[in-house]
Amino acid sequence: MSETLPLLDVAELSRQFTVRGTTGGLLARLRGGAAAAPKLHAVDDVSFTIGRGETVGLVGESGCGKSTLVRVLTRLLDPTSGSIRLGSQDLTHLPARRFARRPERARIQMVFQDAGESVNPRYTAFDAIADPLRRLRRLRGAALRSRVETVATQCGLPLALLPRFPHQLSGGQRARVGIARAIAVEPELLVLDEPTAALDVSVQVVVLHLLARLKQELGMSYLFVSHDLNVVRLLCDRVLVMYLGRIVEEGPAGAVFANPRHPYTRALVEAIPQIGAEGAPERIRLGGEPRSPIDPDPNVCRFYGRCPRGFARCAEQMPPLHEVGPRHRAACHLVEGG
Amino acid sequence: MSERPPRADPAVPPQLTPAGGPAADLAVEPGEAPPLDTAPTPPGTAPNLLDSLPPGPIPPAAAFSAAQAEPCLAVRDLAVSFRTRGGTVKALEQVGFTVGRGEIVALVGESGSGKSVTAYALMGILDAAGEVTAGTAQFGGTDLLHAPERTLRGIRGRDISMIFQNPRTALNPIRPVGKQIADVLIRHGGAGRREAPAAAIEMLRRVRITDPERRARAYPYEMSGGMCQRVMIAIALACRPKLLIADEPTTGIDVTTQAVIMDLLTGLARESGVSALVITHDLALASEYCDRVVVMHAGHVVEDAPVRDLFAHPRHPYTARLLAATPTGHASLADLASIPGSLPDLRRPDLPACRYIGRCDRALDSCQVSLQRREIAPSHLVACNNPL
């Protein structure tokens, strides 16, 4: 039974923020009270699963709701509606405020973009890695030291560097501290938010290899948030593409990159610079800006207006996710019927 | 006072071609398409990109052959060092490259390779601890490295302009963007005080900002990162510079916006014959938008070649490693190979002649003491004793 149950099961998850301080909002409140205040739909009706040992990539441009989704999943924010299940446990109703002190905290851990900024600058590498072990595993003394050293070794961080502060470490070493700290409490799901964005390519390669090895050794699942699609393609089994709060395409990484079905995914894939691409056929370029995420019309495709292939129906009906291949779905009227 | 460059008449915008340049032989009939083989159009550039641009006197990129004869910028033997508490950092040594007229050159390298220091040295905006210890940078008859500050002030923003990495911090946060463009025009005589606001709006239109009249009154915080970068491009191109230096122009910008910004930047540069030096850590970006790539490592130029040659046949071991580490067409993660070792400590008094020696698997004994810089193929330069 537990074999077939996915590790993470997210269903119809939404998160809205009330917009304050706009003239429109003020007028609305004057007229109809708080209920009519405009809402920013950061994450809108998102459903997906992550299997055990699976690596899922989450891509999309800034402002598409990736970070809000990650913050809701890691229970730093409460969802407005929908459910989050981790294994057999429902996390939806554990308030974010109290989640940090619960044992479930250890099951989902996060690696942030730039460990130079996300690690307390007054903590040594040792303290940074020891902190979650002290709080969540109640380890002290020799047991703590031995666990920190084991994890540091696992992440390829020389033990001699443990007494150093973040500013005394190189970018690659800091990335290792950020990873070591997250895996110290043996999470089942590791959420990685652009873990290599701040690194040079030569260091990025080392960190990507480290992540691939750790996954094999520890059997974790990854949710890998990135806008470097070349990296996502190499590291991930499956990809979710988000646009303005909604998932517009999901499928096996190979299929999505080789044969993107949603026009937005296509534009995204074609925007990646490629070596030796001179003289490539004309590519889709996205002009303009995304639509406003504040109280969007539920009957209009979010990509309409910016989509090079939009037509009348896109403004009348929000396209649902259609099956376009094995485990491959896209939310576009043009792919209806496979 | 005597060094002050002649102030341009507001009615006559600064010409793109310096007098006596090779432009005369290169002139193309108005409306005549430049020969395709010498004028590659970047993919995705819309033909109507520059409808509103007055025709430039230089045909795009046709200047390659003549570029060798009289380049827009010629840097020779540039050396920069920084005084620090831990000793003197020899950040640049014997850096040399040229940017031909109308050519778009990429300066590529990892962090710490000296690419930004090179740009700052050329602009004369090095940190106070930094010092140019040797070299020349010829730009239209001026040596940028030895020109007095007064001369540089007339050149910066007018003849050479720069686009910085983070547009949001480079723009003035408390001044509407239209005024910021107008400021540059007024300062450098591109327009009078009265005409400047309209000229600024025209610049916003050229960088394809929709509703430019309204946007000119906006503050940087009211715009997205991509829009702010367009404003930076508008400021940089407002006075029709001869050389544009773009320092990581799309780092931190979404990949879809990056494509649009790079199309715009290189398209505008090509159409108006502006030479450009694009600093980037992204080899793939360089390959797609630039004509030539200069690869830097630890303050040395290790390789300098036309895009096609460089990516088809990298000759310096570092370039080859960098290519292998850049995820592009790789089939799997296992194919990505890292570069062993790390940058040498540039404070060491006994730096080897080749600064890549500690990371190189092809190093010879001679690499400790001497480094051979040679043209290994036509216009393909490499600094290596044992090239691939």
XYZ file of C-alpha atoms in Angstrom:
726
model
C 0.000 0.000 0.000
C 2.689 2.460 1.011
C 4.589 1.463 -2.122
C 1.942 2.980 -4.358
C 1.338 6.028 -2.175
C 3.303 9.006 -3.454
C 5.580 10.789 -0.996
C 3.964 14.156 -1.558
C 0.435 14.585 -2.795
C -0.707 18.120 -3.426
C -4.336 18.606 -4.427
C -6.111 21.746 -5.609
C -3.747 23.909 -3.617
C -4.333 27.668 -3.705
C -2.810 30.577 -1.900
C -4.164 34.083 -2.222
C -2.930 37.305 -0.717
C -5.153 40.250 0.020
C -3.875 43.307 -1.760
C -3.800 46.416 0.370
C -2.928 49.968 -0.429
C -4.303 50.164 -3.967
C -6.922 52.706 -4.879
C -9.073 49.941 -6.323
C -8.791 47.986 -3.100
C -9.743 50.953 -0.982
C -12.803 51.682 -3.112
C -13.813 48.024 -3.021
C -13.546 47.932 0.744
C -15.541 51.109 1.090
C -18.255 49.635 -1.054
C -18.393 46.020 -0.027
C -16.203 45.491 3.018
C -13.256 43.136 3.361
C -14.802 40.409 1.231
C -14.513 42.539 -1.881
C -10.853 43.451 -1.361
C -8.788 42.379 -4.365
C -6.888 39.137 -4.066
C -3.566 38.239 -5.616
C -3.743 34.634 -6.786
C -0.161 33.522 -6.220
C -0.857 29.791 -6.415
C -4.088 28.775 -8.073
C -5.525 25.266 -8.056
C -2.241 23.371 -8.238
C -2.216 19.568 -8.038
C 0.758 17.246 -8.425
C 2.537 14.369 -6.765
C 6.151 13.514 -6.067
C 7.013 9.823 -5.805
C 9.591 8.376 -3.440
C 13.090 8.862 -4.812
C 11.785 11.046 -7.628
C 13.294 14.370 -8.704
C 10.731 16.874 -9.875
C 11.713 20.172 -11.454
C 9.622 23.297 -11.008
C 10.230 25.986 -13.612
C 8.679 29.293 -14.531
C 9.625 32.954 -14.636
C 9.865 35.214 -11.621
C 6.473 36.106 -10.276
C 4.844 32.888 -11.444
C 4.284 31.619 -7.912
C 7.153 29.116 -7.590
C 8.393 30.580 -4.350
C 4.929 30.864 -2.828
C 4.238 27.248 -3.743
C 7.525 26.201 -2.128
C 6.765 28.221 0.993
C 3.353 26.611 1.311
C 4.785 23.114 0.789
C 7.535 23.645 3.349
C 4.837 24.966 5.658
C 6.210 28.430 6.056
C 2.871 29.729 4.771
C -0.645 28.390 5.193
C -2.605 27.512 2.061
C -5.889 29.288 1.355
C -7.452 26.019 0.206
C -6.479 22.566 -0.992
C -4.522 19.816 0.690
C -0.931 18.696 1.194
C -0.235 15.114 2.162
C 3.211 13.800 3.023
C 3.046 10.016 2.868
C -0.012 9.082 4.895
C 0.003 12.279 6.918
C -2.092 15.342 6.151
C -0.054 18.493 6.685
C -2.685 20.935 5.508
C -4.061 21.789 8.889
C -0.819 22.080 10.817
C -0.465 25.836 11.158
C 2.738 27.240 9.688
C 3.377 29.121 12.916
C 3.786 25.962 14.928
C 5.257 23.719 12.233
C 8.861 24.661 13.026
C 8.705 22.891 16.372
C 7.007 19.723 15.200
C 8.842 16.498 14.348
C 7.353 16.668 10.825
C 9.624 19.651 10.186
C 12.499 17.194 9.775
C 10.700 15.369 6.973
C 10.744 18.348 4.609
C 13.930 20.372 4.441
C 15.039 23.146 2.169
C 18.243 24.249 0.447
C 18.242 27.944 -0.325
C 19.628 29.821 -3.265
C 22.750 31.401 -1.813
C 24.093 29.808 1.336
C 26.140 32.963 1.862
C 22.924 34.778 2.615
C 20.774 32.028 4.073
C 23.262 30.823 6.705
C 23.500 32.897 9.853
C 26.705 34.903 9.367
C 27.584 34.513 13.042
C 27.310 30.726 12.952
C 30.315 28.642 12.023
C 29.791 25.872 9.476
C 29.584 23.495 12.435
C 26.850 25.504 14.168
C 24.898 25.876 10.952
C 24.810 22.123 10.428
C 24.286 21.389 14.146
C 21.371 23.802 14.584
C 18.612 21.607 13.083
C 20.078 18.552 14.863
C 19.899 20.332 18.228
C 16.355 21.525 17.670
C 14.751 18.565 15.944
C 16.849 15.584 17.040
C 17.800 16.882 20.496
C 21.399 15.794 19.899
C 24.100 17.095 22.234
C 27.830 16.655 22.858
C 29.693 13.817 21.228
C 26.621 12.460 19.431
C 26.041 15.861 17.878
C 29.662 16.264 16.833
C 29.807 12.837 15.267
C 26.576 13.386 13.309
C 27.750 16.797 12.029
C 31.050 15.283 10.927
C 29.322 12.386 9.179
C 27.059 14.741 7.239
C 29.883 17.129 6.365
C 31.925 14.217 5.021
C 28.911 13.011 3.051
C 28.692 16.450 1.430
C 32.403 16.608 0.715
C 33.057 19.400 3.200
C 36.528 18.965 4.745
C 36.248 18.731 8.542
C 38.961 21.361 8.900
C 36.497 23.934 7.526
C 33.837 23.321 10.183
C 35.085 26.080 12.544
C 34.907 28.670 9.748
C 32.278 31.350 9.287
C 30.354 31.635 5.992
C 32.422 34.574 4.747
C 35.580 32.499 5.120
C 34.242 29.827 2.763
C 34.149 29.741 -1.024
C 30.848 29.665 -2.907
C 31.085 25.918 -3.462
C 31.913 25.252 0.184
C 28.996 27.392 1.314
C 26.698 25.449 -0.986
C 27.922 22.265 0.706
C 27.125 23.720 4.144
C 23.620 24.603 2.953
C 23.080 21.064 1.692
C 24.645 19.404 4.748
C 22.431 21.413 7.080
C 19.331 20.352 5.167
C 20.128 16.634 4.984
C 21.401 16.409 8.598
C 17.945 15.519 9.908
C 17.394 12.905 7.164
C 14.459 14.503 5.355
C 12.302 12.532 2.964
C 11.693 15.528 0.731
C 14.356 18.080 -0.043
C 13.212 21.315 -1.652
C 16.029 23.019 -3.546
C 15.437 26.637 -4.490
C 17.890 27.546 -7.267
C 20.755 25.862 -5.383
C 23.338 26.577 -8.072
C 22.194 29.961 -9.403
C 24.978 31.848 -7.623
C 27.741 29.442 -8.621
C 30.210 29.321 -11.484
C 29.712 26.517 -13.971
C 32.746 24.569 -12.754
C 31.417 24.632 -9.175
C 27.846 24.064 -10.313
C 28.877 20.774 -11.906
C 30.384 19.576 -8.629
C 27.258 20.520 -6.664
C 24.954 18.844 -9.194
C 27.014 15.650 -9.021
C 26.872 15.841 -5.217
C 23.081 16.195 -5.275
C 22.711 13.258 -7.647
C 24.947 11.088 -5.412
C 23.182 12.081 -2.176
C 19.838 11.232 -3.670
C 21.039 7.755 -4.540
C 22.642 7.184 -1.165
C 19.859 8.567 0.989
C 16.796 7.824 -1.144
C 15.355 11.338 -0.785
C 12.913 12.956 -3.200
C 13.801 16.350 -4.630
C 11.701 19.278 -5.656
C 14.153 21.288 -7.702
C 13.167 24.888 -8.378
C 15.209 26.553 -11.057
C 15.074 28.725 -14.073
C 18.104 27.126 -15.640
C 16.277 24.694 -17.867
C 19.499 23.049 -18.997
C 20.156 21.995 -15.415
C 16.563 20.875 -14.857
C 16.703 18.723 -17.966
C 19.812 16.918 -16.718
C 18.818 16.471 -13.088
C 15.067 15.891 -13.076
C 12.818 12.934 -13.863
C 9.710 15.053 -14.221
C 9.043 18.763 -14.787
C 6.244 21.094 -13.723
C 5.945 24.336 -15.671
C 4.168 27.160 -13.870
C 2.730 30.315 -15.349
C 0.962 32.947 -13.247
C 0.092 30.617 -10.402
C -1.054 27.634 -12.450
C 0.652 24.537 -13.764
C 0.473 24.797 -17.546
C 2.445 21.691 -18.417
C 3.800 18.675 -16.613
C 5.497 15.559 -17.823
C 8.693 13.522 -18.051
C 11.665 15.880 -18.393
C 12.798 14.332 -21.662
C 9.370 14.641 -23.286
C 8.718 18.182 -22.078
C 12.042 19.487 -23.375
C 12.044 17.548 -26.637
C 8.379 18.134 -27.407
C 6.900 20.994 -25.389
C 3.150 21.176 -25.978
C 2.144 24.389 -24.242
C 3.143 27.570 -26.147
C 4.645 28.990 -22.950
C 6.836 25.937 -22.399
C 7.902 26.179 -26.008
C 8.927 29.791 -25.611
C 10.757 28.902 -22.411
C 12.663 26.050 -24.034
C 13.491 28.101 -27.117
C 14.788 30.987 -25.034
C 17.627 28.888 -23.598
C 20.835 29.939 -25.298
C 22.518 26.975 -26.965
C 26.061 26.618 -28.116
C 26.190 26.341 -31.888
C 22.637 27.550 -32.373
C 23.460 30.211 -34.947
C 21.219 29.923 -37.941
C 18.586 28.088 -35.929
C 15.040 28.402 -37.243
C 12.985 31.338 -36.041
C 12.135 30.955 -32.394
C 9.159 32.109 -30.406
C 9.910 35.263 -28.473
C 7.556 36.422 -25.763
C 6.778 40.091 -25.843
C 5.027 42.083 -23.184
C 4.426 41.367 -19.577
C 2.334 38.670 -17.906
C -1.275 39.479 -17.052
C -2.000 40.813 -13.617
C -2.285 38.085 -10.968
C -4.751 40.256 -9.030
C -8.278 38.864 -9.338
C -7.654 37.245 -12.734
C -10.693 36.329 -14.797
C -11.314 32.626 -14.068
C -12.547 32.076 -17.625
C -9.531 33.463 -19.471
C -6.356 31.486 -20.068
C -3.618 33.135 -18.007
C -1.278 33.155 -21.004
C -3.805 34.813 -23.310
C -2.581 38.133 -24.665
C 1.046 37.095 -24.497
C 0.524 33.819 -26.294
C 1.607 33.836 -29.935
C -1.110 31.292 -30.757
C -4.033 32.594 -28.719
C -7.511 32.628 -30.273
C -11.057 33.610 -29.294
C -11.785 30.567 -27.166
C -8.803 31.327 -24.897
C -10.636 34.416 -23.686
C -13.830 32.492 -22.966
C -12.701 29.326 -21.274
C -9.748 28.477 -19.063
C -8.096 25.423 -20.652
C -7.814 22.439 -18.286
C -4.817 20.079 -18.311
C -5.211 17.687 -21.245
C -3.415 14.369 -21.550
C -0.914 14.675 -24.418
C 1.242 11.616 -23.801
C 2.215 9.135 -21.113
C 2.102 11.136 -17.822
C 2.426 14.273 -19.955
C -0.275 16.957 -19.668
C -0.630 20.481 -20.989
C -3.241 23.167 -20.289
C -3.934 24.517 -23.755
C -6.966 24.368 -26.036
C -4.675 23.583 -28.949
C -3.661 20.197 -27.577
C -7.175 19.028 -26.762
C -7.745 15.465 -27.869
C -4.028 14.528 -27.743
C 40.748 73.182 -20.058
C 42.586 72.272 -23.194
C 41.800 68.539 -22.810
C 38.101 69.162 -22.816
C 36.631 67.568 -25.927
C 34.723 69.867 -28.220
C 31.154 70.090 -27.129
C 28.845 68.685 -29.712
C 26.336 71.018 -31.272
C 22.915 69.906 -30.027
C 21.584 70.062 -33.555
C 24.219 67.677 -34.833
C 24.187 64.401 -32.945
C 27.631 62.916 -32.396
C 28.547 60.945 -35.455
C 29.078 57.240 -35.153
C 31.939 57.237 -37.567
C 35.029 59.106 -36.590
C 36.466 61.225 -39.327
C 38.767 59.394 -41.675
C 37.580 55.953 -40.518
C 37.215 53.089 -42.896
C 33.532 53.825 -43.217
C 34.006 55.440 -46.592
C 35.014 52.199 -48.290
C 32.314 50.338 -46.456
C 29.396 52.541 -47.225
C 26.423 50.591 -48.423
C 23.710 52.128 -50.492
C 20.776 53.186 -48.351
C 18.250 50.395 -48.316
C 20.684 47.871 -49.690
C 20.872 44.764 -47.580
C 24.338 44.110 -46.249
C 25.907 40.915 -47.582
C 24.500 38.024 -45.635
C 27.714 36.185 -44.983
C 29.292 39.097 -43.205
C 26.233 40.325 -41.418
C 24.700 37.532 -39.403
C 21.363 38.582 -37.983
C 20.849 37.214 -34.507
C 18.080 34.650 -34.463
C 14.757 36.099 -33.592
C 15.580 39.672 -34.457
C 12.516 41.201 -35.913
C 13.277 43.083 -39.097
C 11.325 46.104 -37.931
C 13.351 46.385 -34.752
C 14.821 49.701 -35.682
C 12.231 51.336 -37.826
C 12.575 54.458 -35.769
C 16.373 54.526 -35.800
C 17.971 56.923 -38.217
C 20.127 54.974 -40.644
C 23.624 54.681 -39.269
C 26.532 55.450 -41.515
C 28.145 52.057 -40.869
C 26.628 48.940 -42.393
C 26.127 46.384 -39.644
C 29.088 44.165 -38.979
C 30.458 44.660 -42.463
C 33.503 46.191 -40.886
C 35.119 42.914 -39.892
C 37.924 42.924 -42.375
C 38.647 46.563 -41.767
C 38.242 46.028 -38.040
C 41.712 44.591 -37.890
C 43.125 47.696 -39.476
C 41.602 50.256 -37.146
C 39.665 48.743 -34.287
C 37.230 50.685 -32.149
C 39.098 49.683 -29.019
C 42.565 48.159 -28.746
C 43.717 47.028 -25.332
C 47.380 46.104 -24.970
C 49.241 44.579 -22.038
C 46.790 45.838 -19.466
C 47.844 45.100 -15.893
C 45.842 46.006 -12.811
C 46.702 45.311 -9.208
C 44.836 45.867 -5.976
C 46.446 46.699 -2.683
C 44.924 44.640 0.102
C 45.888 43.907 3.672
C 46.952 40.448 2.569
C 49.292 41.741 -0.133
C 49.084 43.004 -3.680
C 46.595 41.129 -5.873
C 47.749 40.986 -9.448
C 44.220 40.972 -10.820
C 45.089 41.497 -14.493
C 48.295 40.816 -16.356
C 49.102 41.312 -20.015
C 45.449 41.540 -20.981
C 45.074 42.392 -24.634
C 42.214 42.252 -27.113
C 40.538 44.407 -29.712
C 36.957 45.276 -30.482
C 36.490 45.963 -34.167
C 34.071 48.540 -35.505
C 30.566 47.144 -35.343
C 31.841 43.986 -33.740
C 30.211 42.355 -30.708
C 32.836 40.744 -28.521
C 32.141 38.583 -25.488
C 34.446 38.650 -22.491
C 33.858 35.299 -20.811
C 35.175 33.794 -17.603
C 34.260 32.578 -14.164
C 34.064 34.853 -11.157
C 37.498 36.114 -10.245
C 38.761 35.891 -13.812
C 39.035 39.671 -14.113
C 36.355 40.404 -16.679
C 34.611 43.113 -14.695
C 37.932 44.600 -13.537
C 38.877 44.905 -17.199
C 35.693 46.864 -17.927
C 36.093 49.077 -14.873
C 39.714 49.813 -15.773
C 38.651 50.829 -19.288
C 35.948 53.099 -17.919
C 38.307 54.575 -15.341
C 36.035 53.577 -12.490
C 38.280 51.115 -10.662
C 37.993 50.879 -6.917
C 40.374 53.232 -5.099
C 42.531 50.271 -4.068
C 43.013 49.271 -7.691
C 45.718 50.640 -9.911
C 46.518 50.284 -13.592
C 50.213 49.366 -13.549
C 50.802 48.882 -17.261
C 49.186 48.885 -20.648
C 47.311 51.047 -23.094
C 43.747 51.140 -24.342
C 43.470 53.044 -27.600
C 40.032 54.370 -28.312
C 39.660 56.795 -31.189
C 43.031 58.440 -30.599
C 42.730 58.534 -26.802
C 44.508 56.219 -24.405
C 41.729 55.556 -21.929
C 44.135 54.344 -19.275
C 46.226 57.487 -19.228
C 43.733 60.174 -20.194
C 42.995 62.829 -17.577
C 39.751 62.474 -15.668
C 38.307 65.512 -17.441
C 38.711 63.858 -20.830
C 37.240 60.605 -19.551
C 34.218 62.435 -18.217
C 33.491 63.664 -21.722
C 33.921 60.175 -23.184
C 31.976 58.161 -20.611
C 28.269 58.158 -21.313
C 28.788 59.683 -24.737
C 31.368 57.732 -26.715
C 31.546 54.748 -24.391
C 28.564 53.764 -22.340
C 28.043 50.968 -19.931
C 25.174 48.738 -18.903
C 25.469 47.343 -15.407
C 24.500 44.009 -14.024
C 21.622 44.957 -11.777
C 19.526 47.643 -13.484
C 17.474 48.283 -10.385
C 20.510 49.367 -8.374
C 22.199 51.141 -11.275
C 19.236 53.428 -11.906
C 18.465 56.330 -9.609
C 15.585 55.073 -7.458
C 14.078 58.497 -6.793
C 14.063 59.934 -10.310
C 11.574 59.051 -13.063
C 13.257 57.018 -15.785
C 12.420 59.518 -18.521
C 14.323 62.215 -16.638
C 17.275 59.894 -16.188
C 17.515 59.410 -19.948
C 17.103 63.153 -20.499
C 19.904 63.864 -18.004
C 22.370 61.917 -20.122
C 21.241 63.665 -23.297
C 21.569 67.113 -21.724
C 24.922 66.385 -20.092
C 26.488 65.220 -23.321
C 24.816 67.650 -25.658
C 22.598 65.055 -27.296
C 19.615 67.347 -26.817
C 18.778 70.686 -25.297
C 16.788 71.016 -22.089
C 13.593 71.590 -24.006
C 13.938 68.752 -26.474
C 15.350 66.246 -23.989
C 12.044 64.950 -22.538
C 10.700 64.166 -26.002
C 13.999 62.590 -27.009
C 13.865 60.445 -23.879
C 10.405 59.201 -24.810
C 11.694 58.426 -28.286
C 14.514 56.369 -26.729
C 11.994 54.423 -24.638
C 10.080 53.703 -27.834
C 13.261 52.447 -29.476
C 13.828 49.935 -26.706
C 10.234 48.839 -27.298
C 8.661 49.950 -24.079
C 4.941 50.126 -24.661
C 3.218 53.385 -23.809
C 6.509 55.315 -23.491
C 4.835 58.639 -22.613
C 3.380 57.129 -19.451
C 6.411 54.977 -18.669
C 8.749 57.975 -18.847
C 7.136 59.244 -15.663
C 7.548 55.919 -13.836
C 10.135 55.255 -11.150
C 12.390 52.203 -11.367
C 10.497 50.400 -8.575
C 7.341 50.548 -10.679
C 8.963 48.540 -13.446
C 9.955 44.901 -13.804
C 13.609 43.886 -13.992
C 13.400 43.410 -17.735
C 11.889 46.882 -18.200
C 14.565 48.484 -16.021
C 17.197 46.824 -18.182
C 15.524 48.299 -21.278
C 15.755 51.716 -19.646
C 19.458 51.097 -19.003
C 19.891 50.214 -22.663
C 18.041 53.392 -23.630
C 20.370 55.459 -21.424
C 23.415 53.687 -22.794
C 22.430 54.226 -26.419
C 20.948 57.714 -25.983
C 24.080 59.545 -27.110
C 24.863 57.061 -29.870
C 28.079 55.735 -28.362
C 30.826 54.161 -30.416
C 31.370 51.457 -27.826
C 28.912 49.821 -25.471
C 30.176 47.818 -22.501
C 27.547 45.502 -21.032
C 28.507 43.871 -17.743
C 26.390 40.729 -17.297
C 23.360 42.505 -18.790
C 20.922 39.652 -18.205
C 22.127 37.988 -15.025
C 19.190 37.588 -12.679
C 16.671 38.123 -15.462
C 14.308 35.368 -16.579
C 15.381 33.297 -19.525
C 12.442 34.443 -21.670
C 13.171 38.089 -20.900
C 16.891 37.480 -21.348
C 16.262 36.349 -24.907
C 14.232 39.470 -25.661
C 16.777 41.811 -24.027
C 19.716 40.226 -25.830
C 17.863 40.356 -29.169
C 17.183 44.027 -28.539
C 20.677 44.897 -27.338
C 22.572 43.162 -30.114
C 19.990 44.182 -32.708
C 20.277 47.866 -31.815
C 24.059 47.661 -31.676
C 24.272 46.023 -35.100
C 21.802 48.346 -36.736
C 23.535 51.482 -35.563
C 27.055 50.124 -35.963
C 27.893 50.327 -32.272
C 30.739 48.102 -31.148
C 29.976 46.132 -28.025
C 31.884 44.340 -25.322
C 29.537 41.924 -23.557
C 30.799 40.563 -20.267
C 29.197 37.269 -19.349
C 29.874 34.017 -17.554
C 27.476 32.224 -19.881
C 29.282 30.620 -22.802
C 26.032 29.688 -24.486
C 24.841 33.282 -24.386
C 28.140 34.429 -25.879
C 27.898 31.856 -28.642
C 24.453 32.982 -29.634
C 24.833 36.745 -29.660
C 28.494 37.611 -30.190
C 30.944 37.573 -33.086
C 34.063 36.847 -31.124
C 34.814 35.476 -27.668
C 37.690 36.416 -25.389
C 38.121 33.837 -22.617
C 39.716 34.971 -19.366
C 41.125 32.949 -16.495
C 42.725 34.370 -13.352
C 43.494 37.716 -14.940
C 44.913 36.368 -18.183
C 43.335 36.218 -21.605
C 43.728 32.539 -22.438
C 41.939 32.398 -25.778
C 40.496 34.835 -28.292
C 38.674 33.547 -31.366
C 35.639 33.965 -33.604
C 32.600 32.280 -32.028
C 32.402 29.450 -34.506
C 36.076 28.495 -34.211
C 36.107 28.742 -30.457
C 33.193 26.408 -29.911
C 34.104 23.983 -32.683
C 37.810 23.800 -31.826
C 38.742 25.223 -28.444
C 42.539 25.237 -28.295
C 43.189 26.239 -24.698
C 42.651 23.417 -22.181
C 40.677 25.787 -19.919
C 38.245 26.739 -22.689
C 37.668 23.075 -23.439
C 37.015 22.343 -19.759
C 34.677 25.303 -19.443
C 32.700 24.074 -22.441
C 32.469 20.594 -20.963
C 31.187 22.040 -17.682
C 28.477 24.215 -19.261
C 25.201 22.324 -19.362
C 23.780 22.658 -22.849
C 23.484 19.726 -25.188
C 24.700 17.120 -22.704
C 22.835 13.852 -22.736
C 23.138 13.164 -19.012
C 24.494 14.617 -15.818
C 27.411 12.180 -15.928
C 28.654 13.855 -19.134
C 29.148 17.137 -17.331
C 32.743 17.336 -16.195
C 34.020 19.766 -13.606
C 37.247 21.725 -13.785
C 39.721 20.377 -11.251
C 41.480 22.693 -8.837
C 40.682 26.329 -8.220
C 41.987 29.754 -9.130
C 45.538 30.415 -7.900
C 46.062 32.934 -5.125
C 46.845 36.079 -7.105
C 48.718 37.577 -4.148
C 51.525 35.031 -4.432
C 54.817 36.690 -5.365
C 55.903 33.557 -7.268
C 52.901 33.175 -9.587
C 53.752 30.794 -12.426
C 53.862 32.211 -15.948
C 50.699 30.302 -16.802
C 48.078 30.782 -14.120
C 46.165 27.697 -15.205
C 49.109 25.383 -14.524
C 47.747 24.013 -11.236
C 44.497 22.907 -12.884
C 45.906 21.751 -16.204
C 46.509 18.150 -17.241
C 48.640 19.196 -20.220
C 51.109 21.363 -18.320
C 54.757 21.282 -19.341
C 57.787 22.240 -17.254
C 58.122 25.376 -19.345
C 54.703 26.638 -18.224
C 56.229 27.642 -14.865
C 58.610 30.123 -16.429
C 57.214 31.291 -19.747
C 53.908 31.525 -21.527
C 53.630 31.594 -25.270
C 50.896 33.777 -26.750
C 50.391 33.066 -30.421
C 47.972 33.171 -33.310
C 47.337 29.490 -33.778
C 44.912 29.968 -36.677
C 43.718 33.090 -38.493
C 42.448 35.510 -35.819
C 42.489 32.692 -33.261
C 44.807 33.592 -30.405
C 45.756 31.269 -27.604
C 48.034 31.684 -24.599
C 49.297 28.173 -24.018
C 52.576 26.302 -24.436
C 50.813 23.046 -25.209
C 47.518 23.903 -26.913
C 44.962 21.303 -27.886
